[in-house]
Structures are given as structure tokens and as C-alpha cells.
């Protein structure tokens, strides 16, 4: 599979020092421009993708994606429902440390076909996945694809990892600010989420007290706390906002 022609130096970068690309990513006019800058800077990188969950913790519900993947692959990914078998995204949102794609080759036919199809569409044969988070526990992932042999790619990725980590945090900060604004989203307790869940189903406070074996006073306290955290003037507004942020939790 052919690579884009790039003027490279000995460490696999496409011109300029590592610090230059970090500064360029930080000042890029858009996230789309930022991921393209990363791809174009590193000669061994075929594609760059950043993914976050727009609301809540599940990126499948409403994903925020900025990528250099070709549109034909994005359409195919959705059409084939590859998110159901794609281990890269799944593991990326559950792990805390970077890992190589080939660690996920488990020999199952569905996973093997997914990676083979991705390679046929120009995504490369391997890659590096960097899980990202912040103090508000907002999760994201940075994926860098390559068509190099595993040992060559691993050596390069290990050397470039500090730069990739810095770039990932810059992208993550930009994305979460774009998604949520400057202030982090509300963090509700499990009980507060549970109370709002029952309200969303049309239950009244006395009903919720019976269902949860709590006093009506305690139920009202949880609901008031949740409403204040969500900066909502009414309970209806609190439920709508909690739903939009993916914060409603069904009782276990």
C-alpha cells in the first residue's frame, strides 16, 4: 500500500522539529485542521483520528469525531456497523495506557475481517491508540494509523510517544471545551441520577419514595441537589438537561 510522499528526516518526522507540530496543533484554527497537521507532520503516520463522547460516557450514543480517514471508509464503517466489533475504540475507552492495535488481534473472524477491510480501504495495518481523560473524567481517544512493520512502528511510536501524548491532551482539551464549554458538565451521584430517572418516567415523589425505600424528604433532597448541579430552574429542565448529557441512570 502506498504512502503519501513526504520529505522526511532520520526520525520519521515530516520536516520541522517536534515542538513545531505541538505549537501548530495548539494554534490550529479547527480540530479538523489540527488532526491533518499531525498526520502531515509524521512520515510514518497514515491517518489520525480523535474521538470523544459528546454527551455522557458512551461514544456510540453521540460521538464527536475528527479524522483524516477517507469519507468512503466512514460511510462503510457505519453501514457495516463496525462499531459492534471494532476493538480499538472499545478498548480505547476502557484502558488507561497507550497500546498497539496488533495487541487486539485475537483471531476471531469478525475482528480479523474488520482489520482486513480497514487495510483494504487505506487505513494501514497497525496503529497506536492513546486513551485520554481530564479532571472531569471526560474520556477521549487519539488513534494514529501506520502501514509500517510492527517492529518499525513500535520503535518509532515509542520514541514519539511523549509528543503524541502532549498532542493528545491538547486535542482533548480543545474538544471537551468545544463540546461542553469552559465549565465541565455536572457530575451527579448515583442516587441523584436514579431520582431523575424516575421523574423522567412520570413518577411523583411519594411513588419514588416507595420504589426506593427512602423517605419523601430524602427523595426531595436528592432531586433538589440534582437540579442545582444541573443549573436548572425547574425539575422538568433538570430532566431534559440530564437526558441530553447522558446522565440518567436506570436503577440496578
XYZ file of C-alpha atoms in Angstrom:
252
model
C 0.000 0.000 0.000
C 1.442 3.378 -1.000
C 2.181 6.166 1.413
C 1.815 9.879 0.866
C 5.137 11.326 -0.304
C 6.675 13.452 2.444
C 10.093 14.993 2.894
C 11.397 13.154 5.927
C 14.351 13.305 8.237
C 16.010 10.447 10.079
C 13.481 10.192 12.926
C 10.451 9.777 10.724
C 9.088 13.294 11.038
C 7.895 15.205 8.009
C 10.020 18.311 8.314
C 10.443 20.553 11.353
C 11.022 19.753 14.995
C 8.508 18.004 17.242
C 7.892 21.232 19.110
C 6.700 22.884 15.931
C 3.837 20.460 15.402
C 2.765 20.791 19.047
C 2.568 24.568 18.661
C 0.778 24.242 15.337
C -1.807 21.867 16.802
C -2.365 24.184 19.749
C -2.996 27.188 17.485
C -4.803 25.407 14.622
C -7.993 27.161 13.599
C -10.082 23.977 13.915
C -9.935 20.408 15.160
C -10.117 19.165 11.583
C -7.063 21.239 10.735
C -5.293 20.013 13.879
C -5.598 16.300 13.070
C -4.445 16.946 9.492
C -1.391 18.775 10.817
C -0.434 15.765 12.934
C -0.860 13.370 10.008
C 1.149 15.538 7.653
C 3.985 16.109 10.114
C 4.882 12.455 10.758
C 6.043 10.445 7.770
C 5.081 7.073 9.272
C 1.532 8.152 10.130
C -1.152 7.436 7.540
C -4.189 8.749 9.424
C -5.059 10.472 12.684
C -8.396 10.203 14.492
C -9.704 11.816 17.666
C -12.957 10.501 19.193
C -14.884 11.557 22.288
C -18.364 11.013 23.680
C -20.317 14.189 23.017
C -22.644 13.551 25.966
C -22.329 11.016 28.737
C -19.782 8.216 28.758
C -20.791 6.135 25.723
C -19.182 7.343 22.468
C -21.633 5.238 20.440
C -24.579 7.387 21.536
C -23.362 10.666 20.100
C -19.709 10.527 19.044
C -17.552 13.556 18.433
C -15.110 12.558 15.681
C -12.338 14.420 13.898
C -10.378 12.252 11.479
C -8.336 12.125 8.302
C -9.995 8.863 7.231
C -11.467 8.918 3.717
C -15.242 9.535 3.606
C -15.754 6.189 1.865
C -14.423 4.373 4.928
C -16.562 6.390 7.334
C -19.674 5.511 5.326
C -18.656 1.861 5.195
C -17.898 1.797 8.931
C -21.434 2.976 9.679
C -23.092 0.807 7.020
C -21.321 -2.342 8.230
C -21.951 -1.364 11.878
C -18.289 -1.947 12.593
C -18.554 -0.212 15.956
C -20.028 -3.501 17.190
C -16.781 -5.401 16.508
C -14.125 -2.663 16.419
C -11.856 -3.495 19.384
C -9.741 -0.341 19.021
C -12.434 2.083 20.094
C -13.864 -0.257 22.705
C -10.522 -0.874 24.367
C -9.518 2.759 23.995
C -12.406 3.914 26.141
C -11.811 1.266 28.801
C -7.999 1.298 29.113
C -5.846 3.962 30.693
C -2.481 3.455 28.962
C -1.447 3.567 25.267
C -1.409 0.317 23.309
C -0.725 -1.004 19.816
C -3.506 -2.196 17.552
C -1.911 -5.580 16.962
C -2.364 -6.372 20.655
C -6.068 -6.716 19.823
C -5.719 -9.276 17.023
C -7.448 -12.146 18.823
C -8.072 -14.399 15.831
C -11.867 -14.078 15.808
C -13.249 -13.959 12.242
C -15.213 -10.742 12.817
C -12.230 -8.832 14.183
C -9.877 -10.214 11.521
C -12.255 -9.172 8.751
C -12.682 -5.714 10.265
C -8.923 -5.067 10.277
C -8.524 -6.587 6.802
C -11.294 -4.381 5.424
C -9.760 -1.318 7.064
C -6.411 -2.119 5.466
C -8.060 -2.534 2.069
C -9.503 0.958 2.445
C -6.122 2.540 3.113
C -6.105 2.722 6.893
C -2.860 0.811 7.300
C -2.055 -2.451 9.020
C -1.314 -1.220 12.523
C -1.577 1.766 14.802
C -1.202 3.344 18.219
C -4.158 4.126 20.474
C -3.813 6.710 23.250
C -6.609 6.910 25.852
C -7.244 10.447 27.083
C -9.029 11.869 30.105
C -9.178 15.024 32.211
C -10.015 16.011 35.763
C -13.754 15.893 34.981
C -13.276 12.266 33.828
C -14.261 13.146 30.265
C -12.843 10.412 28.059
C -11.417 10.550 24.562
C -9.030 8.603 22.339
C -6.323 9.507 19.847
C -5.573 6.922 17.161
C -2.585 7.054 14.821
C -2.502 4.589 11.912
C 0.528 3.248 10.093
C 1.415 0.776 7.374
C 4.883 0.051 8.765
C 6.015 -3.333 10.052
C 5.157 -3.843 13.717
C 8.744 -3.599 14.965
C 9.492 -0.451 12.938
C 6.267 1.200 14.031
C 6.763 0.269 17.684
C 10.277 1.754 17.746
C 9.045 4.962 16.156
C 5.906 5.211 18.313
C 7.921 4.628 21.488
C 10.309 7.449 20.607
C 7.467 9.784 19.574
C 5.126 8.854 22.433
C 5.855 11.931 24.613
C 4.959 14.177 21.667
C 1.837 12.146 20.856
C 0.721 12.337 24.497
C 1.139 16.105 24.521
C -0.740 16.426 21.241
C -3.486 14.157 22.556
C -4.041 16.302 25.629
C -4.158 19.460 23.522
C -6.761 17.905 21.228
C -8.723 16.568 24.192
C -8.804 19.956 25.899
C -9.922 21.643 22.679
C -12.597 19.041 22.014
C -14.099 18.960 25.506
C -14.197 22.748 25.570
C -15.928 22.714 22.179
C -18.406 20.080 23.372
C -19.147 21.233 26.896
C -17.850 24.795 27.071
C -15.348 26.067 29.572
C -17.155 24.586 32.580
C -17.156 20.782 32.990
C -20.558 19.042 32.867
C -22.408 18.326 36.077
C -21.398 15.208 37.962
C -24.403 13.627 39.647
C -24.290 10.967 42.321
C -25.852 7.557 41.565
C -28.826 8.409 43.792
C -29.358 11.761 42.082
C -29.337 10.055 38.697
C -31.768 7.440 39.964
C -34.210 10.063 41.266
C -34.142 11.920 37.939
C -34.689 8.639 36.115
C -37.928 8.031 37.984
C -39.036 11.635 37.446
C -38.390 11.198 33.719
C -40.812 8.240 33.790
C -43.538 10.422 35.284
C -43.251 9.229 38.868
C -44.147 11.575 41.736
C -42.111 11.973 44.913
C -44.363 9.667 47.008
C -44.095 6.976 44.328
C -40.305 7.301 44.187
C -40.098 7.072 47.975
C -41.960 3.758 47.899
C -39.945 2.396 44.968
C -36.584 3.296 46.508
C -37.498 2.665 50.161
C -36.455 6.220 51.011
C -38.349 8.930 52.824
C -40.085 11.614 50.759
C -37.813 14.193 52.393
C -34.713 12.288 51.230
C -36.092 11.967 47.699
C -36.769 15.709 47.550
C -33.262 16.411 48.853
C -31.674 14.334 46.091
C -33.872 15.962 43.446
C -33.081 19.455 44.669
C -29.353 18.696 44.707
C -29.502 17.316 41.157
C -31.470 20.332 39.918
C -28.946 22.748 41.428
C -25.969 20.854 39.986
C -27.599 20.992 36.562
C -28.288 24.725 36.956
C -31.955 24.130 36.141
C -34.810 26.295 37.410
C -37.404 23.515 37.233
C -37.338 19.759 37.601
C -38.511 19.383 34.015
C -35.487 21.371 32.842
C -33.229 19.237 35.020
C -34.551 16.028 33.463
C -34.151 17.375 29.933
C -30.597 18.531 30.627
C -29.662 15.256 32.336
C -31.022 13.305 29.377
C -29.086 15.463 26.913
C -25.878 14.922 28.906
C -26.439 11.171 29.155
C -26.660 11.337 32.953
C -29.918 9.472 33.593
C -29.238 6.117 35.173
C -31.682 3.229 35.361
C -31.877 1.557 38.770
C -29.855 -1.620 39.044
